[in-house]
XYZ file of N, CA and C in Angstrom:
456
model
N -20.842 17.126 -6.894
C -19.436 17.051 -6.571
C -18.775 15.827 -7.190
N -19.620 15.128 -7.797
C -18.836 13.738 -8.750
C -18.238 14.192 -9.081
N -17.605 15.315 -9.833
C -17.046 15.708 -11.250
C -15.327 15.387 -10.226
N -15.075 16.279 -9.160
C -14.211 16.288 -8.450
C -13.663 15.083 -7.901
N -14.409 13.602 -7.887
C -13.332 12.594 -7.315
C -13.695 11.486 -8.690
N -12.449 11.799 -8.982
C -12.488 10.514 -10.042
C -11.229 9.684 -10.282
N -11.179 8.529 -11.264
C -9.761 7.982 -11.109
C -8.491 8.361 -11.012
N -8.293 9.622 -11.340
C -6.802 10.320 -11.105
C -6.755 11.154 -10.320
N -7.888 11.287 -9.608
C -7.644 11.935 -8.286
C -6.474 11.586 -7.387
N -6.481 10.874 -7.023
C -5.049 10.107 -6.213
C -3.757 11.112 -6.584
N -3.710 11.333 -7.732
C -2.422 11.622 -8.312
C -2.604 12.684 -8.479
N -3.094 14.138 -8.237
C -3.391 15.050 -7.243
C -3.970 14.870 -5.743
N -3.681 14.884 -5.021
C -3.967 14.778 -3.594
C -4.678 15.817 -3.151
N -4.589 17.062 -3.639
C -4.915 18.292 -3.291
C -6.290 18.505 -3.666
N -6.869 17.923 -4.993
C -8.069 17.155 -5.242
C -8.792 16.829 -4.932
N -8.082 15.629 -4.005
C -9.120 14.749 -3.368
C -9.522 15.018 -1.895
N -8.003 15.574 -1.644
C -8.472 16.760 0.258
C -9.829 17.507 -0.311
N -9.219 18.657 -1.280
C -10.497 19.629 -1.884
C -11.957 18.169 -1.438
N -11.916 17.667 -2.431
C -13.382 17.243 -2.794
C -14.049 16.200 -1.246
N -13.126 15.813 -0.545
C -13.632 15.461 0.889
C -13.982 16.875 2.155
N -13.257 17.877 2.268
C -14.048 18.948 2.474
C -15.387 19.716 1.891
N -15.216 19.575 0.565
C -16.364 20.102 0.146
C -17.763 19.202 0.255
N -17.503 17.824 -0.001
C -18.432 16.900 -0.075
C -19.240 17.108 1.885
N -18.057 16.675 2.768
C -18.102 17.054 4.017
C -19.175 18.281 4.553
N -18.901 19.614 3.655
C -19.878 20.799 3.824
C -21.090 20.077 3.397
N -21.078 19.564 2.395
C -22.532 19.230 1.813
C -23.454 18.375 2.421
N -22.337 17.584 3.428
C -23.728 16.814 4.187
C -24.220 17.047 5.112
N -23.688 18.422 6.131
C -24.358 19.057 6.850
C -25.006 19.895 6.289
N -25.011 20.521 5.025
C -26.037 21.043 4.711
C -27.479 20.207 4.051
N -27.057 19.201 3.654
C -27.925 18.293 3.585
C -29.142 18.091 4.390
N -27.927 17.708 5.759
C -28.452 17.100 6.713
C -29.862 17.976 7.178
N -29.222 19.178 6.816
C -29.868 20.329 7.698
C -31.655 21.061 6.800
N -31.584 20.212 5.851
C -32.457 20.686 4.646
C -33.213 19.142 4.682
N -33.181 18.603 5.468
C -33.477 16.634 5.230
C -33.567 16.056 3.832
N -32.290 16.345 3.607
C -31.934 15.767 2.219
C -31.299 14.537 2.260
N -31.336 13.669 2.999
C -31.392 12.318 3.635
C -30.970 11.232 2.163
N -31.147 11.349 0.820
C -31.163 10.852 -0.188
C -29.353 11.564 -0.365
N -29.046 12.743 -0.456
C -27.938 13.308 -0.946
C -26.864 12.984 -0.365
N -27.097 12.838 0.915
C -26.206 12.381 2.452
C -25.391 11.531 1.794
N -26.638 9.705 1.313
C -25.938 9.251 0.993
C -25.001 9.579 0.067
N -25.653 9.745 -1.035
C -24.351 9.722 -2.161
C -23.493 10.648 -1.680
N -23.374 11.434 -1.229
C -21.758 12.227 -0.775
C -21.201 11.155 0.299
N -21.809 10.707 1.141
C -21.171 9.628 1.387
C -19.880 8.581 0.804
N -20.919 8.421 -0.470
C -20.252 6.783 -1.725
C -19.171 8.394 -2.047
N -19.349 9.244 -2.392
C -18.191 9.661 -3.035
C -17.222 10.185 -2.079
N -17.092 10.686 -0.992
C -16.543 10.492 -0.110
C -15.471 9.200 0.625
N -16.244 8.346 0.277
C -15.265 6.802 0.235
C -14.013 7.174 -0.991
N -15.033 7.588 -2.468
C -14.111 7.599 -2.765
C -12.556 8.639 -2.821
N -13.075 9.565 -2.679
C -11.972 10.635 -2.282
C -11.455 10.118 -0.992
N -11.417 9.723 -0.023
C -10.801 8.834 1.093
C -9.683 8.115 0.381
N -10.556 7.124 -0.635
C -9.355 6.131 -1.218
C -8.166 6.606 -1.942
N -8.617 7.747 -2.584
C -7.404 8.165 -3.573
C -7.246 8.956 -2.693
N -7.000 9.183 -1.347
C -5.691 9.642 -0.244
C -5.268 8.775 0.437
N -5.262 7.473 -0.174
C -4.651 6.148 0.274
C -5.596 5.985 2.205
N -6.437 6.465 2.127
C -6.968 6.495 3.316
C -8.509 5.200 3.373
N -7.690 4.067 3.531
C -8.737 3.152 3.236
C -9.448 2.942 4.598
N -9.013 2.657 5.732
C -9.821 2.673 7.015
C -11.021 3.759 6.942
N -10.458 4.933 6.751
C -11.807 6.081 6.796
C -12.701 5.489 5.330
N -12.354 5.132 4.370
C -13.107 5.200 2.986
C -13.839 3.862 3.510
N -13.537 2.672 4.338
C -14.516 1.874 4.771
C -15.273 2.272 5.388
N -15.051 3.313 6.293
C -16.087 3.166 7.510
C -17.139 4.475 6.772
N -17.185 4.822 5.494
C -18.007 5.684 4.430
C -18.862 4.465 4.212
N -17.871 3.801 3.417
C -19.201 2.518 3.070
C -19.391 1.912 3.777
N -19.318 1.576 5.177
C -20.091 0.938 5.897
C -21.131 1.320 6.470
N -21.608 3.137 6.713
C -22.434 4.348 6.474
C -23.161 3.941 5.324
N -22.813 3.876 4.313
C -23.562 3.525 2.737
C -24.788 2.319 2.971
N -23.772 1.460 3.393
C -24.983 0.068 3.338
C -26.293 0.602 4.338
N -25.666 0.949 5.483
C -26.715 0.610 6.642
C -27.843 2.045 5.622
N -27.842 3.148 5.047
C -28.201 3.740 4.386
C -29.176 2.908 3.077
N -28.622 2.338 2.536
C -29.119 1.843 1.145
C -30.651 0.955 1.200
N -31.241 0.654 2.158
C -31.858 0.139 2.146
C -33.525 1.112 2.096
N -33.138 2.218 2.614
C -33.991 3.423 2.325
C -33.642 3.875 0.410
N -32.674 3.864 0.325
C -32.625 4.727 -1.373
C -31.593 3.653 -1.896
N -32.259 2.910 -2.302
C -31.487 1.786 -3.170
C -31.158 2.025 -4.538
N -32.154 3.277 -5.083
C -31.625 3.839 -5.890
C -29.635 4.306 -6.151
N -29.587 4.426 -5.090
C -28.091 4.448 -4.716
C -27.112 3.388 -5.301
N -27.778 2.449 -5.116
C -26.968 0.931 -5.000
C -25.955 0.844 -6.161
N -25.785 1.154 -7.550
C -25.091 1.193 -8.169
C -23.998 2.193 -7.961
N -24.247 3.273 -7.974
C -23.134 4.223 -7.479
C -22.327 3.513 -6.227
N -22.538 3.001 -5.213
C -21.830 2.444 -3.856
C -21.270 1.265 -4.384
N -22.168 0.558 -5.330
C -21.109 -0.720 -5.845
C -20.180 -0.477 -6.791
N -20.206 0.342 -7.511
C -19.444 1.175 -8.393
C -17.796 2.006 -7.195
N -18.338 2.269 -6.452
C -17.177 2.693 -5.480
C -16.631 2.151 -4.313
N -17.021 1.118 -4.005
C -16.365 -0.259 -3.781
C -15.473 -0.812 -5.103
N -15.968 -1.005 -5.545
C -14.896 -1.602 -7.082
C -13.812 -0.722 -6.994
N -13.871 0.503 -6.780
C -13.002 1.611 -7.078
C -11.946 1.274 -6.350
N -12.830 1.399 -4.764
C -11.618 1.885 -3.821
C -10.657 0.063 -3.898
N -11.728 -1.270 -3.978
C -11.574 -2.612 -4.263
C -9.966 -3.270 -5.024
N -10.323 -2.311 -6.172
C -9.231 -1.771 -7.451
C -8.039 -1.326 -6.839
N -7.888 0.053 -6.075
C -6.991 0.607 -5.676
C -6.015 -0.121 -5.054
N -7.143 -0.771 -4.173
C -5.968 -2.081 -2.689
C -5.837 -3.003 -3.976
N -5.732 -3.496 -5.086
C -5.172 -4.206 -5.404
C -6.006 -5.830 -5.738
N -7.307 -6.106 -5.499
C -8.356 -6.702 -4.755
C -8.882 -7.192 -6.348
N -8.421 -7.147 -7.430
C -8.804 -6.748 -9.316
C -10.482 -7.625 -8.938
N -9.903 -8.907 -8.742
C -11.544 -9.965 -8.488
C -12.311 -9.437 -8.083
N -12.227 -8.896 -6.834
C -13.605 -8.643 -6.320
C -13.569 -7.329 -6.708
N -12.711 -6.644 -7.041
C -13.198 -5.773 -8.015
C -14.200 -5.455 -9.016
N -13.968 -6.749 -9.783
C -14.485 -6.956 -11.171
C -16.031 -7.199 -10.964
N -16.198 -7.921 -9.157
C -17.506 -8.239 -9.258
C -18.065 -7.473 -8.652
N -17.534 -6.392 -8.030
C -18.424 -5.350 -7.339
C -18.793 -4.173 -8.694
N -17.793 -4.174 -9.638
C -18.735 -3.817 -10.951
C -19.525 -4.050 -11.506
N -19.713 -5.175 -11.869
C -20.490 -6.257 -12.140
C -22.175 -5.683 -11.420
N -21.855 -5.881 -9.918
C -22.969 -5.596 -9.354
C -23.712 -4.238 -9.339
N -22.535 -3.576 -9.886
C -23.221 -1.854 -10.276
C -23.867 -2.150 -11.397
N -23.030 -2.616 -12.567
C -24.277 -2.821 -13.390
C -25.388 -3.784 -13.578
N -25.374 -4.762 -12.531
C -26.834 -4.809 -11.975
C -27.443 -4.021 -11.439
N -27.400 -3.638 -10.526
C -28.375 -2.832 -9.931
C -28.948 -1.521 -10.519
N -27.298 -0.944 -12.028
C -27.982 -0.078 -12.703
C -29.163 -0.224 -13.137
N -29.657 -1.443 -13.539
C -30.419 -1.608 -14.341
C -31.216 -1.899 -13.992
N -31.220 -2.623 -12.711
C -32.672 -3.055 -12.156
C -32.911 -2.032 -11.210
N -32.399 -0.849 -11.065
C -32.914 0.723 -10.475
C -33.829 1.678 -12.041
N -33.881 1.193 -13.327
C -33.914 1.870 -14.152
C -33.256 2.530 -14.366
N -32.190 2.719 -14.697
C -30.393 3.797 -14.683
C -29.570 3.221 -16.047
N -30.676 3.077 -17.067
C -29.958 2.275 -17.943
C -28.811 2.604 -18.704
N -28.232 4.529 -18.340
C -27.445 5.072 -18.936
C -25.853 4.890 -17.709
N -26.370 4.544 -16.838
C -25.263 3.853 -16.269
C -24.784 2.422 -16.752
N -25.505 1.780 -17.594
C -24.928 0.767 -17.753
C -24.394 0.640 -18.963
N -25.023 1.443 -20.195
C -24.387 1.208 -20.721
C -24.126 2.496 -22.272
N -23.233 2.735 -22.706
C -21.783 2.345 -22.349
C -21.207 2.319 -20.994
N -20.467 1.304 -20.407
C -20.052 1.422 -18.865
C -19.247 2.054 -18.652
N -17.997 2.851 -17.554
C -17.007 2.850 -17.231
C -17.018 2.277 -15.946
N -17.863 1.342 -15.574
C -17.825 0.609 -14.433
C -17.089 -0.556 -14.708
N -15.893 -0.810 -14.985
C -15.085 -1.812 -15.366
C -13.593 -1.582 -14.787
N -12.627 -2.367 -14.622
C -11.316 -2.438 -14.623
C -10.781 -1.952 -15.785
N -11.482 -1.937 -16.677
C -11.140 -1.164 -18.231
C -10.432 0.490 -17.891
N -11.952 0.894 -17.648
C -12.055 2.343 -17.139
C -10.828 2.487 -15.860
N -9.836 2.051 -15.375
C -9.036 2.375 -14.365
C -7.443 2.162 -15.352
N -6.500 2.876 -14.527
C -5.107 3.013 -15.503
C -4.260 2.213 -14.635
N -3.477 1.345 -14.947
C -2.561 0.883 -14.156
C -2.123 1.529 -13.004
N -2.194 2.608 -12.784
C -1.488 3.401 -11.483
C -2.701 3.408 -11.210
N -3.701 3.229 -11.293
C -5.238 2.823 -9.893
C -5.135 1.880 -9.219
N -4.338 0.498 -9.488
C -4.376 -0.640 -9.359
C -3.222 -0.689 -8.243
N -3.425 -0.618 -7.220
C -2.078 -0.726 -6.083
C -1.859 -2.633 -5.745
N -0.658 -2.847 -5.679
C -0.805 -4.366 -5.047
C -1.291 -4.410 -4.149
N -1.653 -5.906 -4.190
C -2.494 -6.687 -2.846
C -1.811 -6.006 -1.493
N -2.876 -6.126 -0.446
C -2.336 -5.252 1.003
C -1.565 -6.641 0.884
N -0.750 -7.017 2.306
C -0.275 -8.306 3.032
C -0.591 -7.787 4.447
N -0.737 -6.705 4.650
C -1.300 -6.627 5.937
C -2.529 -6.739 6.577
N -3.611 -6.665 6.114
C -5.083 -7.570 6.334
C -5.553 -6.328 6.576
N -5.592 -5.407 5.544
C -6.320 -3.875 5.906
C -7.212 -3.642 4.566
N -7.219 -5.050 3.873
C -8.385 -4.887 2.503
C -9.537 -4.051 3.263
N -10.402 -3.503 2.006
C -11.259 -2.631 2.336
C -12.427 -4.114 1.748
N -13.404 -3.835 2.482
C -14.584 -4.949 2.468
C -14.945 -4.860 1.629
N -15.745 -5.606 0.786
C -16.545 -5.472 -0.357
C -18.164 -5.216 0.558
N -18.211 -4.477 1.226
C -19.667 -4.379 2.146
C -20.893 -4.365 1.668
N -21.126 -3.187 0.694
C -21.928 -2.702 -0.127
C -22.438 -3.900 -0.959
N -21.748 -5.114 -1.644
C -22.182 -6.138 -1.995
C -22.965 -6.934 -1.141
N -22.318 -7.541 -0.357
C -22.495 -8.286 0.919
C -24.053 -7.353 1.747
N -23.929 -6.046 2.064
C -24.911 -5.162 2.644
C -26.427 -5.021 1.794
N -26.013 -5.061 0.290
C -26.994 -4.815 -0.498
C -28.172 -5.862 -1.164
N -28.132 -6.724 -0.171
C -29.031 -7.819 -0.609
C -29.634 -8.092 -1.875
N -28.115 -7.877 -2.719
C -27.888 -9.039 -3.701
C -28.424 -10.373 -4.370
């Protein structure tokens, strides 16, 4: 279901509803098959389809699901730091943006994932000015967790 939430998702909405229902089916079927590895990642992408419905409270409390997760399939760890940056990006957050990319492509690499790293689109590069929302002022930033969670 990657294919379905990506940076211009936002700008279809209908998209990103689609790809949080569907992702949603998938982890009870997951669940139900103990596919415990897949959970997560529909999870990380789930955050991100959250974010591009401007729905950052729910897209945190995905990655805050992610971390307590990652420590079983750390294989993960780049994809979740990769979508932290994302949703990071969106609120406006560019810094810790830049370093929660950063940390995807660490962990690409020290997971063996070397085609995640490189060529990247794990960058502020890879996002279009309309990804980039200004800074909140209301204190509803989305955490950088997944950094902080992923014992870094």
């Amino acid at each position: 279901c990657r294919w379905r939430v990506n940076r211009v998702a936002h700008r279809a909405t209908h998209v990103a509803v689609r790809a949080h229902s569907v992702l949603g089916d998938a982890d009870e079927l997951f669940q139900r098959q103990g596919m415990d590895p897949w959970i997560l990642y529909s999870l990380i992408q789930q955050a991100k389809a959250l974010a591009d419905l401007r729905r950052f409270d729910d897209a945190q409390a995905k990655i805050d699901l992610v971390v307590r997760g990652m420590e079983r399939f750390p294989i993960w760890r780049s994809h979740a730091h990769e979508a932290v940056g994302q949703v990071l990006a969106m609120h406006g957050d560019v810094e810790s943006a830049q370093n929660s990319f950063q940390a995807a492509l660490e962990a690409a690499i020290a997971s063996g994932l070397p085609g995640r790293a490189a060529p990247s689109p794990l960058s502020l590069a890879s996002l279009t000015s309309g990804d980039i929302c200004a800074p909140s002022t209301n204190g509803d930033r989305p955490a950088d967790t997944a950094t902080a969670g992923a014992g870094r």
